Coordinates of C-alpha atoms in Angstrom, one line a residue:
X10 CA -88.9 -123.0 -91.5
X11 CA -85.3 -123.1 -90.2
X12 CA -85.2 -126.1 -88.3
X13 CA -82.2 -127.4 -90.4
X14 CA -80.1 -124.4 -89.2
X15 CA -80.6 -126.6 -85.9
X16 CA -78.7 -129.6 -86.9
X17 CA -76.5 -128.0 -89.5
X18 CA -75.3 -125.6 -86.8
X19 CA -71.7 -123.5 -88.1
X20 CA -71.5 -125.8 -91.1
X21 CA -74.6 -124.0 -92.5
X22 CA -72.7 -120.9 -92.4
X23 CA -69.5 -121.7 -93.8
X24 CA -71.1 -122.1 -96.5
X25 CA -73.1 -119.0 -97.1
X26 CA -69.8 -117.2 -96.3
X27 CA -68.3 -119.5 -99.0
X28 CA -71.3 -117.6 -101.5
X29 CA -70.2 -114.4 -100.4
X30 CA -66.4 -114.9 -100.9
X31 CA -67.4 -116.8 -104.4
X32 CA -69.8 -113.7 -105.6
X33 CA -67.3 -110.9 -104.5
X34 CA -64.4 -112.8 -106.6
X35 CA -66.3 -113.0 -109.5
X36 CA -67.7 -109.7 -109.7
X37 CA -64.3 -108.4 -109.5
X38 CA -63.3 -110.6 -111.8
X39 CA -65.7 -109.1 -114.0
X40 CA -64.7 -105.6 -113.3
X41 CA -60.9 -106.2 -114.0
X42 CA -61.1 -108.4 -117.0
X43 CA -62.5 -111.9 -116.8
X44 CA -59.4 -113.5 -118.8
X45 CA -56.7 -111.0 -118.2
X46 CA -53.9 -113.5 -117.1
X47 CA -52.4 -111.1 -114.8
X48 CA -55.8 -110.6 -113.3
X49 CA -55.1 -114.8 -112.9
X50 CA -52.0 -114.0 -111.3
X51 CA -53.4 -111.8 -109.0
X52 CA -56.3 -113.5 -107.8
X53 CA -53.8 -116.7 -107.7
X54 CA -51.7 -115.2 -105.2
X55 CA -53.9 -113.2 -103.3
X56 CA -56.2 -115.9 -102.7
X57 CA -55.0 -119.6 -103.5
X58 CA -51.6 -118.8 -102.4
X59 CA -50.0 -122.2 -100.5
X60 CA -49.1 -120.6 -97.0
X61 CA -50.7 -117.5 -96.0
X62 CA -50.7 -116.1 -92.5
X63 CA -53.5 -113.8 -93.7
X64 CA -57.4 -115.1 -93.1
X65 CA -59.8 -115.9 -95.6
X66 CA -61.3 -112.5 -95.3
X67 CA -57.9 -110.4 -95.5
X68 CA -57.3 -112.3 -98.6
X69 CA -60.5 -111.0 -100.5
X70 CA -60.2 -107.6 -99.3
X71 CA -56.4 -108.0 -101.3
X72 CA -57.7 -109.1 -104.3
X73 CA -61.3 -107.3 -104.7
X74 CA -59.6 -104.0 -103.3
X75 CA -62.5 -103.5 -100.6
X76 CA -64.8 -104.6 -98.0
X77 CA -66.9 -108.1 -98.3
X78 CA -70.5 -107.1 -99.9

């Protein structure tokens, strides 16, 4: 049944694309060495930098080097 997709309307997907951002971070994590600190860095400015002009999306296609999975 997906009568809550009803009343949750666009919050309900911000957060499965919050699970898709979260799953391609950590598999590339994963690939480039879990606690590297320059992988920390990386992922530090490419993501969780203060001001960005970039979107969310740009920003994981920095750090995980391809398209959203």
């Amino acid at each position: 049944a997906f009568e809550h997709v009803v009343s949750y309307g666009p919050l309900y997907y911000t957060y499965v694309l919050a699970h898709v951002f979260a799953h391609n971070i950590v598999d590339s994590l994963r690939m480039k060495g879990l606690l590297d600190p320059q992988v920390g860095k990386t992922l530090e400015r490419a993501i969780f930098a203060p001001i960005s002009a970039k979107d969310c999306e740009k920003k994981l296609h920095t750090f995980i080097g391809k398209k959203l999975v």
